Structures are given as structure tokens and as C-alpha cells.
Coordinates of C-alpha atoms and ligand atoms in Angstrom, one line a residue:
M538 CA 118.4 99.6 89.6
C539 CA 114.6 99.6 89.8
G540 CA 112.5 98.0 87.0
I541 CA 109.2 98.6 86.1
I542 CA 106.9 96.2 83.8
G543 CA 103.0 96.8 83.1
Y544 CA 100.5 94.7 81.1
I545 CA 97.0 95.7 80.0
G546 CA 95.0 93.5 77.6
Q547 CA 92.6 90.6 77.5
Q548 CA 94.7 87.7 79.6
P549 CA 95.4 88.0 83.4
A550 CA 98.1 90.5 84.2
T551 CA 99.6 89.0 87.3
P552 CA 101.4 86.1 85.6
F553 CA 102.8 88.6 82.9
L554 CA 104.0 91.0 85.7
M555 CA 105.4 88.1 87.8
Q556 CA 107.4 86.9 84.8
G557 CA 108.3 90.2 84.0
L558 CA 109.6 90.9 87.6
N559 CA 111.7 88.2 87.4
R560 CA 113.2 89.2 84.2
L561 CA 114.1 92.5 85.7
E562 CA 115.7 90.8 88.8
Y563 CA 119.2 91.1 87.2
R564 CA 119.1 95.3 87.4
G565 CA 119.5 94.6 91.4
Y566 CA 116.6 95.6 93.8
D567 CA 115.3 94.8 97.5
S568 CA 111.6 95.3 97.2
S569 CA 108.9 94.4 94.7
G570 CA 105.3 94.9 94.4
I571 CA 102.4 94.6 91.8
A572 CA 99.0 96.7 91.4
V573 CA 96.2 95.1 89.3
R574 CA 92.8 96.6 88.3
N575 CA 90.6 93.7 89.7
G576 CA 87.4 95.7 90.4
S577 CA 89.3 97.8 92.7
L578 CA 93.2 98.4 92.9
E579 CA 94.7 95.2 94.7
I580 CA 98.2 95.9 95.5
H581 CA 100.7 93.7 97.1
K582 CA 104.3 94.7 98.0
C583 CA 107.4 93.5 100.3
I584 CA 110.9 94.0 101.0
G585 CA 113.1 90.9 99.6
K586 CA 113.1 88.8 96.7
I587 CA 110.5 88.3 94.0
N588 CA 109.9 84.7 95.7
D589 CA 108.9 86.6 99.0
L590 CA 106.5 88.6 96.7
E591 CA 105.1 85.5 95.2
S592 CA 104.5 83.9 98.9
I593 CA 102.1 86.7 100.0
L594 CA 100.0 86.9 96.6
P595 CA 96.5 85.2 96.6
D596 CA 96.1 82.3 94.6
S597 CA 94.6 84.1 91.9
I598 CA 94.3 87.9 90.9
E599 CA 91.7 88.3 88.1
G600 CA 92.6 91.6 86.5
T601 CA 93.9 92.1 83.1
T602 CA 95.4 95.7 84.0
G603 CA 98.4 96.2 86.2
I604 CA 101.4 97.5 86.9
A605 CA 104.7 96.0 88.9
H606 CA 108.1 97.3 90.0
T607 CA 111.7 96.3 91.6
R608 CA 112.7 99.2 94.0
W609 CA 116.5 100.0 94.8
A610 CA 116.5 102.0 97.7
T611 CA 117.4 105.7 97.2
H612 CA 115.2 107.5 99.1
G613 CA 113.9 106.0 102.3
G614 CA 115.1 102.6 103.6
V615 CA 114.1 99.2 102.6
T616 CA 110.7 98.7 104.0
D617 CA 107.7 97.1 102.7
A618 CA 105.8 100.6 102.9
N619 CA 108.6 102.1 100.5
A620 CA 108.4 99.3 98.0
H621 CA 106.3 100.5 95.0
P622 CA 103.4 100.5 93.9
H623 CA 102.4 103.5 96.1
C624 CA 98.5 104.6 96.0
S625 CA 96.4 107.4 96.4
E626 CA 94.7 107.9 100.0
N627 CA 91.3 106.5 98.5
G628 CA 93.1 103.5 96.9
K629 CA 92.0 104.6 93.6
I630 CA 95.3 105.3 91.8
A631 CA 98.5 103.4 91.9
L632 CA 102.0 104.5 90.4
V633 CA 105.3 102.9 89.9
H634 CA 108.3 105.2 89.4
N635 CA 112.0 104.7 88.3
G636 CA 114.3 107.7 88.9
I637 CA 114.2 110.6 91.5
I638 CA 112.1 113.6 92.3
E639 CA 114.6 116.2 93.3
N640 CA 111.9 118.5 95.1
A641 CA 110.2 115.5 96.6
R642 CA 110.7 117.2 100.1
S643 CA 108.7 120.2 99.1
L644 CA 106.1 118.5 97.6
R645 CA 105.6 116.3 100.6
T646 CA 105.6 118.9 102.9
R647 CA 103.0 120.7 100.9
L648 CA 100.4 117.7 100.8
E649 CA 101.4 117.1 104.5
K650 CA 100.1 120.4 105.0
E651 CA 97.1 119.7 103.1
G652 CA 96.0 117.1 105.5
I653 CA 97.4 114.3 103.2
H654 CA 98.9 111.5 105.3
L655 CA 102.0 110.0 103.3
K656 CA 102.4 106.2 104.1
S657 CA 106.1 105.9 102.7
E658 CA 109.3 108.1 103.0
T659 CA 109.7 108.0 99.3
D660 CA 109.8 110.7 96.6
S661 CA 107.7 108.8 94.4
E662 CA 104.8 108.7 96.6
A663 CA 104.1 112.6 96.5
L664 CA 103.4 111.9 92.8
V665 CA 100.4 109.9 93.4
H666 CA 98.8 112.1 95.6
L667 CA 99.3 115.1 93.6
I668 CA 97.4 112.8 90.8
D669 CA 94.6 112.2 92.9
R670 CA 94.5 115.9 93.7
E671 CA 94.3 116.8 90.1
L672 CA 91.6 114.1 89.3
S673 CA 89.6 115.2 92.4
N674 CA 89.5 118.7 90.6
G675 CA 88.0 117.2 87.8
A676 CA 91.2 116.4 85.3
K677 CA 90.9 113.7 82.8
P678 CA 93.7 111.3 83.9
L679 CA 96.5 112.1 81.4
T680 CA 96.0 116.0 82.2
A681 CA 96.4 115.2 85.8
V682 CA 99.6 112.9 85.4
R683 CA 100.7 116.0 82.9
R684 CA 99.9 118.6 85.6
T685 CA 101.5 116.4 88.3
L686 CA 104.9 116.1 86.4
K687 CA 104.9 120.2 85.7
K688 CA 105.1 120.1 89.5
A689 CA 108.0 117.8 89.8
R690 CA 111.6 118.3 89.2
G691 CA 114.1 115.5 88.5
T692 CA 113.9 112.0 86.4
W693 CA 111.0 109.6 85.9
G694 CA 110.1 106.5 84.2
L695 CA 106.7 105.9 85.6
C696 CA 103.4 104.1 85.1
V697 CA 100.0 104.9 86.5
V698 CA 96.8 102.7 86.9
F699 CA 93.6 103.7 87.9
E700 CA 90.2 102.0 89.4
D701 CA 88.1 104.0 87.3
H702 CA 89.7 104.2 84.0
D703 CA 91.0 101.2 82.2
M704 CA 94.2 102.6 81.0
I705 CA 97.9 102.5 82.0
I706 CA 99.6 105.9 81.6
C707 CA 103.2 106.0 81.7
A708 CA 105.8 108.9 81.2
R709 CA 109.5 109.1 80.6
N710 CA 112.2 111.8 81.5
G711 CA 115.7 110.7 82.1
S712 CA 114.6 107.0 82.9
P713 CA 114.1 104.7 80.2
L714 CA 110.3 103.2 79.2
V715 CA 109.6 100.9 76.5
I716 CA 106.0 100.1 75.2
G717 CA 105.8 96.7 73.8
I718 CA 102.9 96.4 71.2
G719 CA 100.8 93.5 70.9
D720 CA 97.2 92.1 69.3
G721 CA 94.5 93.5 71.9
E722 CA 97.3 93.5 74.6
N723 CA 100.4 96.1 75.4
W724 CA 103.3 95.6 77.7
I725 CA 105.4 98.6 79.2
A726 CA 108.6 97.9 80.6
S727 CA 111.9 99.8 81.7
D728 CA 114.3 97.7 79.4
T729 CA 113.3 95.6 76.3
L730 CA 114.4 92.2 78.2
P731 CA 110.8 91.3 79.7
L732 CA 109.2 92.2 76.4
Q733 CA 111.3 90.0 74.2
S734 CA 109.3 86.9 74.9
Y735 CA 105.8 88.6 73.8
T736 CA 106.7 90.8 70.8
Q737 CA 109.3 92.3 68.9
Q738 CA 107.6 95.5 67.9
V739 CA 108.1 98.5 70.4
I740 CA 108.1 102.1 70.9
L741 CA 111.0 103.5 72.5
L742 CA 109.5 106.5 74.7
D743 CA 111.8 109.7 74.5
D744 CA 112.5 112.1 77.3
G745 CA 109.2 114.3 77.7
D746 CA 106.9 111.8 76.4
L747 CA 103.8 110.6 77.8
A748 CA 101.5 107.8 76.8
V749 CA 97.9 106.4 77.3
V750 CA 98.1 102.6 76.6
T751 CA 94.9 100.7 76.6
S752 CA 94.4 97.2 75.3
D753 CA 94.2 98.2 71.8
G754 CA 95.9 101.4 71.5
I755 CA 98.8 103.5 72.3
Q756 CA 98.5 107.3 72.3
T757 CA 101.9 109.4 72.7
S758 CA 102.2 113.1 73.3
R759 CA 104.6 115.5 74.6
F760 CA 104.7 117.2 78.0
D761 CA 103.6 120.5 76.7
G762 CA 100.5 118.4 75.4
R763 CA 101.3 118.1 71.7
S764 CA 100.7 114.4 70.2
T765 CA 103.4 112.7 68.7
D766 CA 103.5 110.0 66.1
S767 CA 105.5 107.5 67.8
T768 CA 107.9 105.3 65.7
V769 CA 107.6 101.5 66.2
T770 CA 111.2 99.7 66.2
T771 CA 111.6 96.2 65.5
L772 CA 113.8 94.5 67.9
E773 CA 116.5 92.5 66.4
D774 CA 116.9 88.9 67.4
D775 CA 119.2 88.8 70.1
W776 CA 121.3 86.0 69.7
G777 CA 121.9 85.0 73.3
E778 CA 119.3 83.2 75.4
A779 CA 117.9 85.3 78.3
D780 CA 117.4 82.4 80.4
I781 CA 119.9 80.6 82.6
G782 CA 120.0 77.4 81.1
D783 CA 122.1 74.5 82.7
F784 CA 124.4 76.8 84.4
P785 CA 124.2 77.6 87.9
H786 CA 124.5 81.3 87.9
F787 CA 124.5 83.9 85.0
M788 CA 128.0 85.1 85.5
L789 CA 129.1 81.4 84.9
K790 CA 126.8 81.4 81.7
E791 CA 128.3 84.5 80.6
I792 CA 132.0 83.7 81.0
H793 CA 131.3 80.5 79.0
E794 CA 129.4 82.8 76.3
Q795 CA 132.7 84.8 75.7
P796 CA 133.9 83.2 72.3
E797 CA 130.3 83.1 70.9
A798 CA 129.8 86.8 71.8
L799 CA 133.0 87.8 70.6
R800 CA 132.4 85.9 67.3
Q801 CA 129.0 88.0 66.8
C802 CA 131.1 91.2 67.5
I803 CA 133.7 90.6 65.1
S804 CA 131.5 89.0 62.4
G805 CA 131.8 90.9 59.3
R806 CA 134.1 93.5 60.7
L807 CA 137.1 92.2 60.3
V808 CA 138.7 92.4 56.5
L809 CA 141.6 90.3 56.3
K810 CA 142.4 91.1 52.6
D811 CA 142.5 94.6 53.7
G812 CA 144.4 94.1 56.9
N813 CA 141.3 96.4 58.2
S814 CA 138.4 96.5 60.4
R815 CA 135.0 98.1 59.4
L816 CA 132.8 99.6 61.9
G817 CA 130.4 101.1 59.6
G818 CA 127.8 102.2 62.2
L819 CA 130.5 104.9 63.6
G820 CA 129.7 106.6 60.0
I821 CA 133.3 108.1 60.2
S822 CA 135.3 108.4 56.9
P823 CA 138.8 107.4 56.5
K824 CA 139.5 110.9 55.6
K825 CA 137.9 112.3 58.8
L826 CA 139.9 109.5 60.6
Q827 CA 142.9 111.1 59.4
K828 CA 142.1 114.0 61.0
I829 CA 141.1 113.4 64.2
P830 CA 143.6 115.4 66.7
H831 CA 142.6 112.9 69.9
V832 CA 140.2 110.3 71.0
R833 CA 138.6 110.3 74.4
L834 CA 136.8 107.4 76.1
L835 CA 134.3 107.5 78.8
G836 CA 133.1 105.0 80.9
C837 CA 132.4 103.6 84.7
G838 CA 133.6 100.4 86.3
T839 CA 134.4 97.5 83.8
S840 CA 133.4 99.8 80.7
L841 CA 136.0 102.4 82.1
H842 CA 138.5 99.4 82.1
A843 CA 137.6 98.6 78.6
C844 CA 138.4 102.1 77.7
Q845 CA 141.7 102.0 79.1
V846 CA 142.5 99.0 77.1
G847 CA 141.0 100.7 74.2
R848 CA 143.1 104.1 74.7
I849 CA 146.5 102.2 74.8
A850 CA 145.5 100.2 71.6
I851 CA 144.2 103.4 69.6
E852 CA 147.9 105.2 70.5
H853 CA 149.7 102.2 69.8
L854 CA 148.1 101.3 66.3
A855 CA 147.2 104.6 65.4
R856 CA 149.9 106.8 66.9
V857 CA 146.7 109.6 68.1
P858 CA 146.7 110.9 71.2
A859 CA 143.8 109.2 73.4
L860 CA 142.6 109.3 77.1
A861 CA 139.9 107.3 79.2
H862 CA 138.0 109.3 81.5
V863 CA 135.8 108.6 84.6
S864 CA 132.4 109.3 83.4
S865 CA 131.5 110.4 86.6
E866 CA 134.3 113.2 86.9
F867 CA 134.0 114.1 83.3
R868 CA 131.3 116.8 83.1
H869 CA 132.4 118.4 86.9
N870 CA 135.8 119.2 85.6
N871 CA 134.1 121.8 83.0
P872 CA 136.2 119.7 80.4
V873 CA 137.8 121.4 77.2
I874 CA 136.2 120.0 74.1
E875 CA 137.8 120.0 70.7
T876 CA 135.1 119.8 68.3
N877 CA 137.2 117.7 65.7
A878 CA 137.9 115.4 68.4
L879 CA 136.2 112.0 68.4
H880 CA 134.8 110.8 72.0
F881 CA 133.6 107.7 73.0
A882 CA 130.8 106.7 75.5
V883 CA 131.2 102.9 76.6
S884 CA 128.7 101.3 78.3
Q885 CA 127.1 97.9 78.5
S886 CA 123.6 98.8 79.7
G887 CA 123.5 102.2 77.6
E888 CA 121.8 103.7 80.6
T889 CA 124.3 104.8 82.9
A890 CA 123.5 108.2 84.4
D891 CA 127.3 109.2 84.5
T892 CA 128.3 108.2 81.2
L893 CA 125.0 109.7 79.7
A894 CA 125.7 113.1 81.6
A895 CA 129.0 112.8 80.3
V896 CA 127.8 112.7 76.7
K897 CA 125.5 115.4 77.2
E898 CA 128.4 117.6 78.2
I899 CA 130.5 116.8 75.1
Q900 CA 127.5 117.5 72.9
L901 CA 126.4 120.8 74.6
K902 CA 130.1 122.0 73.9
G903 CA 129.7 120.8 70.4
G904 CA 131.6 117.9 70.8
D905 CA 131.2 114.3 68.7
V906 CA 130.4 111.3 70.6
R907 CA 129.9 107.6 69.4
G908 CA 128.6 104.8 71.4
V909 CA 130.2 101.7 72.4
I910 CA 127.1 100.0 73.5
N911 CA 125.5 96.5 74.4
V912 CA 121.8 97.0 74.6
V913 CA 120.3 98.0 71.5
G914 CA 117.9 101.1 71.5
S915 CA 119.1 102.4 75.0
T916 CA 119.3 105.9 76.1
I917 CA 123.1 106.6 75.4
A918 CA 123.1 104.8 71.8
R919 CA 119.9 106.9 71.2
Q920 CA 121.5 110.0 72.6
C921 CA 124.9 109.4 70.6
G922 CA 122.8 108.7 67.2
H923 CA 126.1 106.9 65.9
G924 CA 128.0 103.9 67.2
C925 CA 129.0 100.5 67.6
Y926 CA 127.0 97.9 69.1
I927 CA 129.3 95.2 70.6
H928 CA 126.6 92.4 70.3
S929 CA 127.2 90.7 73.7
G930 CA 123.5 89.5 74.0
P931 CA 121.7 89.9 77.3
E932 CA 124.0 90.2 80.3
Q933 CA 122.3 89.7 83.4
A934 CA 124.9 89.4 85.9
V935 CA 125.9 92.3 88.2
A936 CA 129.4 91.4 87.6
S937 CA 130.3 92.0 83.9
T938 CA 132.3 89.6 81.8
K939 CA 131.2 89.2 78.3
A940 CA 130.6 92.9 77.6
F941 CA 134.3 93.7 78.9
T942 CA 135.6 91.3 75.9
N943 CA 133.6 92.8 73.6
M944 CA 134.2 96.4 74.3
V945 CA 137.7 95.8 74.0
A946 CA 137.0 94.0 70.9
A947 CA 135.3 96.8 69.5
L948 CA 137.7 99.4 70.5
S949 CA 140.5 97.3 69.4
M950 CA 138.9 96.9 66.0
F951 CA 138.5 100.8 65.7
A952 CA 142.3 101.2 66.7
I953 CA 142.7 99.0 63.5
Q954 CA 140.7 101.2 61.6
I955 CA 142.0 104.1 62.5
G956 CA 145.3 102.8 62.2
R957 CA 144.9 102.1 58.8
A958 CA 143.6 105.3 57.7
R959 CA 146.8 106.7 59.1
N960 CA 150.3 104.9 59.5
L961 CA 149.2 101.4 60.0
S962 CA 150.4 99.0 57.4
Q963 CA 148.6 96.5 55.6
V964 CA 151.1 93.7 56.6
R965 CA 150.9 94.9 60.0
G966 CA 147.2 94.9 59.8
K967 CA 146.8 91.5 58.3
E968 CA 148.7 90.1 61.4
L969 CA 146.4 91.4 63.7
V970 CA 143.0 90.7 61.9
R971 CA 144.3 87.2 61.6
A972 CA 145.1 87.2 65.4
F973 CA 141.9 88.5 66.1
K974 CA 139.8 85.9 64.3
K975 CA 141.3 83.4 66.3
I976 CA 140.8 84.8 69.5
P977 CA 137.3 83.1 70.2
E978 CA 138.5 79.5 69.7
K979 CA 141.3 80.6 72.0
I980 CA 139.0 81.5 74.6
E981 CA 137.1 78.5 74.3
H982 CA 140.6 76.3 74.5
Y983 CA 141.3 78.3 77.8
L984 CA 137.8 77.5 79.4
K985 CA 138.3 73.9 78.5
N986 CA 141.8 74.1 80.2
Q987 CA 141.2 76.6 83.0
G988 CA 144.4 75.9 84.8
P989 CA 144.8 75.4 88.9
I990 CA 141.7 78.3 89.6
Q991 CA 140.8 76.4 92.6
E992 CA 144.4 76.7 94.3
A993 CA 144.2 80.4 93.5
V994 CA 141.0 80.6 95.2
D995 CA 142.5 78.9 98.4
C996 CA 145.3 81.4 98.2
I997 CA 143.0 84.5 98.3
K998 CA 139.5 83.5 100.0
D999 CA 140.8 84.5 103.5
A1000 CA 143.3 87.2 102.4
K1001 CA 142.7 90.5 104.3
S1002 CA 143.5 92.2 100.6
V1003 CA 144.6 91.2 97.3
L1004 CA 146.8 93.0 95.2
F1005 CA 146.5 92.9 91.4
L1006 CA 149.6 94.2 89.1
G1007 CA 150.2 94.3 85.2
R1008 CA 151.7 96.7 83.0
G1009 CA 150.7 98.4 79.9
V1010 CA 147.8 96.9 78.4
S1011 CA 147.5 94.4 81.1
A1012 CA 147.3 97.4 83.8
P1013 CA 143.2 97.7 82.9
V1014 CA 143.3 94.3 82.9
A1015 CA 144.6 94.1 86.6
R1016 CA 142.1 96.6 87.6
E1017 CA 139.2 94.6 86.0
G1018 CA 140.4 91.6 88.0
A1019 CA 140.3 93.5 91.1
L1020 CA 136.9 95.1 90.3
K1021 CA 135.5 91.4 89.6
L1022 CA 136.8 90.1 92.9
M1023 CA 135.7 93.2 95.3
E1024 CA 132.4 93.5 93.6
I1025 CA 131.4 89.7 94.4
A1026 CA 133.3 88.3 96.8
Y1027 CA 133.7 91.3 99.1
I1028 CA 137.2 90.9 99.3
P1029 CA 139.2 94.6 99.4
C1030 CA 141.5 94.7 96.3
L1031 CA 143.9 96.8 94.9
A1032 CA 145.0 97.3 91.4
Y1033 CA 148.5 99.0 90.3
P1034 CA 150.4 99.3 87.1
A1035 CA 153.2 96.7 88.3
G1036 CA 155.8 99.6 88.4
E1037 CA 153.9 101.8 91.1
M1038 CA 153.7 98.6 93.3
K1039 CA 157.3 99.9 94.9
H1040 CA 155.8 103.2 95.5
G1041 CA 153.5 102.4 97.9
P1042 CA 151.4 99.0 97.8
I1043 CA 154.5 96.9 98.8
A1044 CA 154.0 98.2 102.2
L1045 CA 150.9 95.9 102.3
L1046 CA 152.9 92.6 101.6
E1047 CA 153.8 90.1 104.1
E1048 CA 153.9 86.6 104.2
G1049 CA 151.5 85.0 102.2
S1050 CA 150.0 88.2 100.7
P1051 CA 148.2 87.1 97.4
V1052 CA 149.4 89.1 94.2
V1053 CA 147.8 88.5 91.1
V1054 CA 150.2 89.2 88.3
I1055 CA 149.1 89.7 84.6
A1056 CA 152.3 89.0 82.4
P1057 CA 151.7 88.2 78.6
N1058 CA 154.6 87.7 76.7
D1059 CA 155.2 91.5 75.5
S1060 CA 158.0 93.9 75.9
L1061 CA 157.0 94.8 79.5
K1062 CA 157.5 91.4 80.6
E1063 CA 161.1 91.5 81.6
K1064 CA 160.0 94.6 83.6
T1065 CA 156.9 92.7 85.4
I1066 CA 159.5 89.8 86.5
S1067 CA 161.4 92.4 88.4
S1068 CA 158.0 93.5 90.1
I1069 CA 157.5 89.9 90.7
H1070 CA 160.6 89.5 92.3
E1071 CA 160.1 92.4 94.6
C1072 CA 156.6 91.0 95.9
R1073 CA 158.5 87.3 96.6
A1074 CA 161.3 89.0 98.5
R1075 CA 158.6 90.0 100.9
G1076 CA 156.9 86.6 101.1
A1077 CA 154.0 87.4 98.7
K1078 CA 152.4 84.4 96.9
I1079 CA 152.2 85.1 93.2
I1080 CA 149.2 84.0 91.0
L1081 CA 150.4 84.7 87.6
I1082 CA 148.2 84.7 84.3
H1083 CA 151.0 84.3 81.3
E1084 CA 151.1 82.8 78.2
E1085 CA 151.1 78.9 77.7
G1086 CA 154.6 78.1 77.2
D1087 CA 156.4 80.7 78.5
S1088 CA 159.0 79.9 80.9
I1089 CA 157.8 83.1 83.2
A1090 CA 155.6 80.5 84.6
E1091 CA 158.9 79.5 86.6
E1092 CA 158.4 83.0 88.7
A1093 CA 154.9 81.8 90.1
D1094 CA 153.6 80.2 93.0
I1095 CA 150.4 79.3 91.2
S1096 CA 150.6 79.8 87.4
I1097 CA 147.8 80.0 85.3
P1098 CA 148.4 79.6 81.6
V1099 CA 146.4 81.2 78.7
P1100 CA 146.7 80.9 74.7
S1101 CA 149.0 83.4 73.2
T1102 CA 148.3 86.2 70.9
E1103 CA 149.7 89.3 69.8
S1104 CA 150.1 91.2 73.1
I1105 CA 147.9 94.2 72.4
L1106 CA 144.9 91.7 72.0
S1107 CA 145.9 89.8 74.9
P1108 CA 143.2 91.5 77.5
M1109 CA 140.2 89.4 75.9
L1110 CA 142.5 86.3 77.1
T1111 CA 144.2 87.4 80.2
V1112 CA 140.4 88.7 81.8
V1113 CA 139.0 85.3 81.6
P1114 CA 141.0 83.5 84.4
L1115 CA 140.3 86.6 86.7
Q1116 CA 136.6 86.5 86.1
L1117 CA 136.7 82.7 86.9
I1118 CA 138.8 83.6 90.2
A1119 CA 136.5 86.2 91.2
Y1120 CA 133.6 83.7 90.5
E1121 CA 134.7 80.5 92.3
T1122 CA 135.9 82.8 95.3
A1123 CA 132.5 84.0 95.6
L1124 CA 130.8 80.8 95.4
Q1125 CA 133.2 79.3 98.2
L1126 CA 132.4 82.2 100.2
G1127 CA 128.9 81.8 100.0
C1128 CA 128.2 85.1 98.3
D1129 CA 125.1 86.1 96.1
V1130 CA 127.5 85.8 92.9
D1131 CA 125.0 87.4 90.5
R1132 CA 123.4 89.8 92.8
P1133 CA 126.1 90.8 95.1
R1134 CA 125.1 93.1 97.9
N1135 CA 124.3 97.1 97.2
L1136 CA 125.0 96.8 93.4
A1137 CA 122.7 97.6 90.7
K1138 CA 123.1 96.2 87.2
S1139 CA 122.3 99.3 85.4
V1140 CA 123.0 102.6 87.7
T1141 CA 120.6 105.2 86.6
V1142 CA 121.4 107.6 89.1
E1143 CA 124.4 110.0 89.1
Ligands
LIG534 O1 126.3 99.4 82.1 P1 127.7 100.3 81.9 O2 128.6 99.3 81.4 O3 127.6 101.7 81.6 O4 128.3 99.9 83.5 C1 129.2 100.4 84.1 C2 129.5 99.9 85.7 O5 128.4 100.2 86.4 C3 129.6 98.5 85.3 O6 130.5 97.9 84.4 C4 130.0 97.9 87.1 O7 131.2 98.4 87.4 C5 130.1 96.4 87.0 N1 129.4 95.9 88.3 C6 131.0 95.7 86.9 O8 131.2 94.6 87.0

């Protein structure tokens, strides 16, 4: 969703701001803008892509202090006026804001009554006028921002620049902000990605923090005025390249990065001699693992599908009851929280508002939550305190791919770990660990021999809808395949456990209807074959994802083999052709693969 970048230092700010905006594009946006302190405040903004903003900028903008924003519309349509930065009537203050000001309507009404002409329909604009009013009444900049925020209700990550003061004031409450520390220069951003080429030293602001950032200093304080000592965090070197390299799209790059991403995730965590895995960051002793009455996993979208795979793996290997929950529903159902139970919050971005809200609900009720997160230092990771990073490297395509594989890997490792602490034998543990370690090379093997993906694309690209079926651990894989195709190729997709098909979705089938079936060589395969027969009897075309060398291939119209593995680990392989089918279909239909319409990479509103 919305993104922020700010710069203050000795060098021209605009190149940093534009580069930062490019780095923030992956979050999803519909307009962008910059404000640079260049004598007066120079503001440029427009709807469309960063290229559109670039095309309206003057040849050079001199200032060395500035802020910039990518907006994903919430309050007010996609218009130039609604794009950020917003500025005060006298043009001396500019503000960019992520989050939602819940009482914006009453704040705006009051301002209008006072004769202020608001230029946009946004909730954010009210803040800049309130700051202006405080400054006119004699307040210092920090006090003006603090007093303004005291009048606001909602969430914010915001930056403010002033014509008359060479500083950037930023504040965080519910929307992340990170300050990057340089030598005689500092940056502010809504996530660490735009900062990584400039500095590894960062301050991660907490909710309720404000900071005054100048070229040679950062002063942090709390909402109530107390000054704070901010902790400097050194960003880990991410193994992945944030740049697209030679790939035409981030999604394709990230699909191909899966073998390496998986190696990064399992490295040092799978212990063959013990037939065990070790997720040290969870901080749970074998003794505690033995006593956990149940496990609950929470996520949204792709992360939810990873939770559903993890749930099955945990029950299967550890014989511990496990449940996967849709984060956005969780807290609204007044969940009963068992304090001895273990909860996992699963999220690539670590910023998903629905999952964060679920974490807070569990904690409020005394429950124990661990994060399974990709982005280091993200809000959910910090809120959980303990957890396991999945080490996928930067994932920038809106359609999540390598994060899914690594979430499944992390949860499967946990399943082995809790299984070994209970009844899983060392012999069985060793078989699983051995198979696990081979998966990266098996994905590599598959990526070199992808099978008839184009044939599958030809079969589905003009379909009214596509049905995805799988059983057991392949049912969530079917859901993931459907989500992928739907979100980037805009084809309505349904995903069902194969056995449910005859209870309703079968009504959709007619001559030529594409049905994608995921059927690894597991104990459920025979039953899946029955579902395939039911589909074929109604004229459906079967695109079958199955294991290499399996005679089930004969049941398919289009057969896509993947290397075989332990069936509980198969989702890490069977999902890959589904990702490719979605990618190639979207491409063929002329869709914007990396930035599908209406979607944002990190969904920071509930
Ligand atoms: O960052 P998160 O993993 O918490 O994001 C959850 C979903 O928003 C995300 O997986 C979404 O469904 C993706 N676009 C799927 O490709």
C-alpha cells in the first residue's frame, strides 16, 4: 500500500526520492508525489506511475531535504489533488501520510468552518492544516506535530517538511517508519527496502514515537513528550537482489529464486543425525513442545494457504491438533485463547493489518504468538518478539511465490521439531530431513523441465472460470494456484478439496471446462482419480500436476510432472507449475503481472 521516502543531507534530495519511489513501487500505488525544500517548498504530484511523475518534474530541483510518497487510494478517488504530499494553505508545510485518520471527517468539517479551503478529499490533508494552525499560534514544529496528532484518531506513519525549518518530523502509530542513518545525511522510509543501498544502520520507530530528523541528528521522543533512546539496528545482509536483473518481471525472477530461497530457509535448521529440525528463534524447549495442547496458525491470502499446509503437517507428524485461521475474521469472533497453546502469525511482509490485529487479540488474552515472517524487523515480527524468519529475500511481485514455499518449509520444519519432541521416531525424522534437503535441487530440476505450461495456458486463458482441485495437503495448494491465477490474470477461479467437487462445483462443468488437479502420489491419489473421472465424464479438460513417472499421467489431458518427494513435503514442488501457469496466462492476456489492478503488496488496512 502507500509508501514513504524522505531524505535530508548535503546532496540533492530528488534523486534519492525518485529512486526510493521506484523501490516502493512494489507495494502497489495509484499516484505519487514529492516535496523538496528548495527555498520554498516545491511540490509535484500526479496520478499514474513513477514515470509519469518523472515526466512532470523540472530538469533539476536543488534542495537537499525532501519527502515523497506513493499513494494507494483509500479516502478519496485516484486524482492529482488526492496524491500526497499535501500542503498548508501558505505552502510552507508539506506532509505525506500512510494509514487512516478515522476522525478525518470531523477534523475536516471543523477546519472548513474556520475558513480553510481543503484541496483534496483525503483524511491526510486535515493534518497539515492542523500543524499549520499550531505553528501560527507559536508552537515549535515538533510541538505542532505532537499537538495535531493528539487530535487525530487512527493510524499513521507520516513525514512533515517545513519551508522555515531544515528538518523532517516523522511519527509512527500503526504504520511503519524506519530511519536510515548516514554520515551527515539521513533517510526515512516506510520499509527498509529503499534504504538498503545507502545504509545498514537503521532506527525502527515504535508506535507512539516521533522523531526530528536533521542532516546530522535524530531525536526521538514519545507521543507524551518523553524523549527516548532509540536503538540502532544493523540490517542483515539480504541474500537476494532487490533489482530485477535479466528477468522481465519480478514474479518470474522470484519463481526462479525458489531453490536458493529454500536453501536459505533450511540452512542450519535441518539436523540429519537427529532426524530433527531446529527453529531456534522460536525459543520453545522440547519440554514445552510436549505440553502444547494445540497449535493455531493465522494468515491471509497466500500466507493463509501456507498455514493450511502447515496445519496438516503438524497434525500429521506431531499428532497435535492444529487449526488454520483467516486473520481478518479471527478477532471479530471473540476467539477463546488457551494460554498454553501455540499460535503462529504467518506473513511475508510482516505488516498485514489483519494478521497484526489477530496477534494483538491473542496477546491481549494472554496467548503466546510466534511470527513466521519474511521481512526482518517488520511490525508483526517485533510484536511477536519470538519467531522464525523465512529468509526468502526481497519479494516484490504482488503475487507471492517464494514466500509461500518458504513459509511451508518453515512450518514443515516446525512440524518435524514438535513431532520429534513427541512421538515422531528418529528413523522417520531422518527420512523426512533427507527428503527435505533435496527439495531445492528438485525445484531446480523442475524449473529446467517445466512441462507443457503453454498448453495449459491455451486451455484456460479464455475460460469463464477455472476449477482447482486437490486433497489433503494438496487442497491448500489448489487454493494457492487459484489465488495466483485469479489475482494476476483476473480469471474467476474456484478451489475445492477434490471430494467436495461433487457437492456443488460440478454444476459448473461443461464441455471444455478447465480443471486443474494436484495429485501427488499419496494415499489420497486413488480418490482424486475418482474426482478426475467425474470431471471428465462432464467434458472437463484435466490439467494434472503429478509426480514424475506416475501412471496417473494417463488420466490427464495435459500432464505436468514434478519430481517426487515425501508427500507431506510435496506442496513445495506442486505449487511451482501453478505459479508458472498463472504467470504465463497473465502475460498472454496482457495483464500487469507484477502490479495487478487494485492489489497492494503489503495490506496495511483492516
Ligand atoms: O504479507 P502477507 O504475507 O501477510 O500478505 C498476505 C496477503 O495479502 C498476500 O499473501 C496476498 O494474498 C498475495 N497477493 C498473494 O499472492
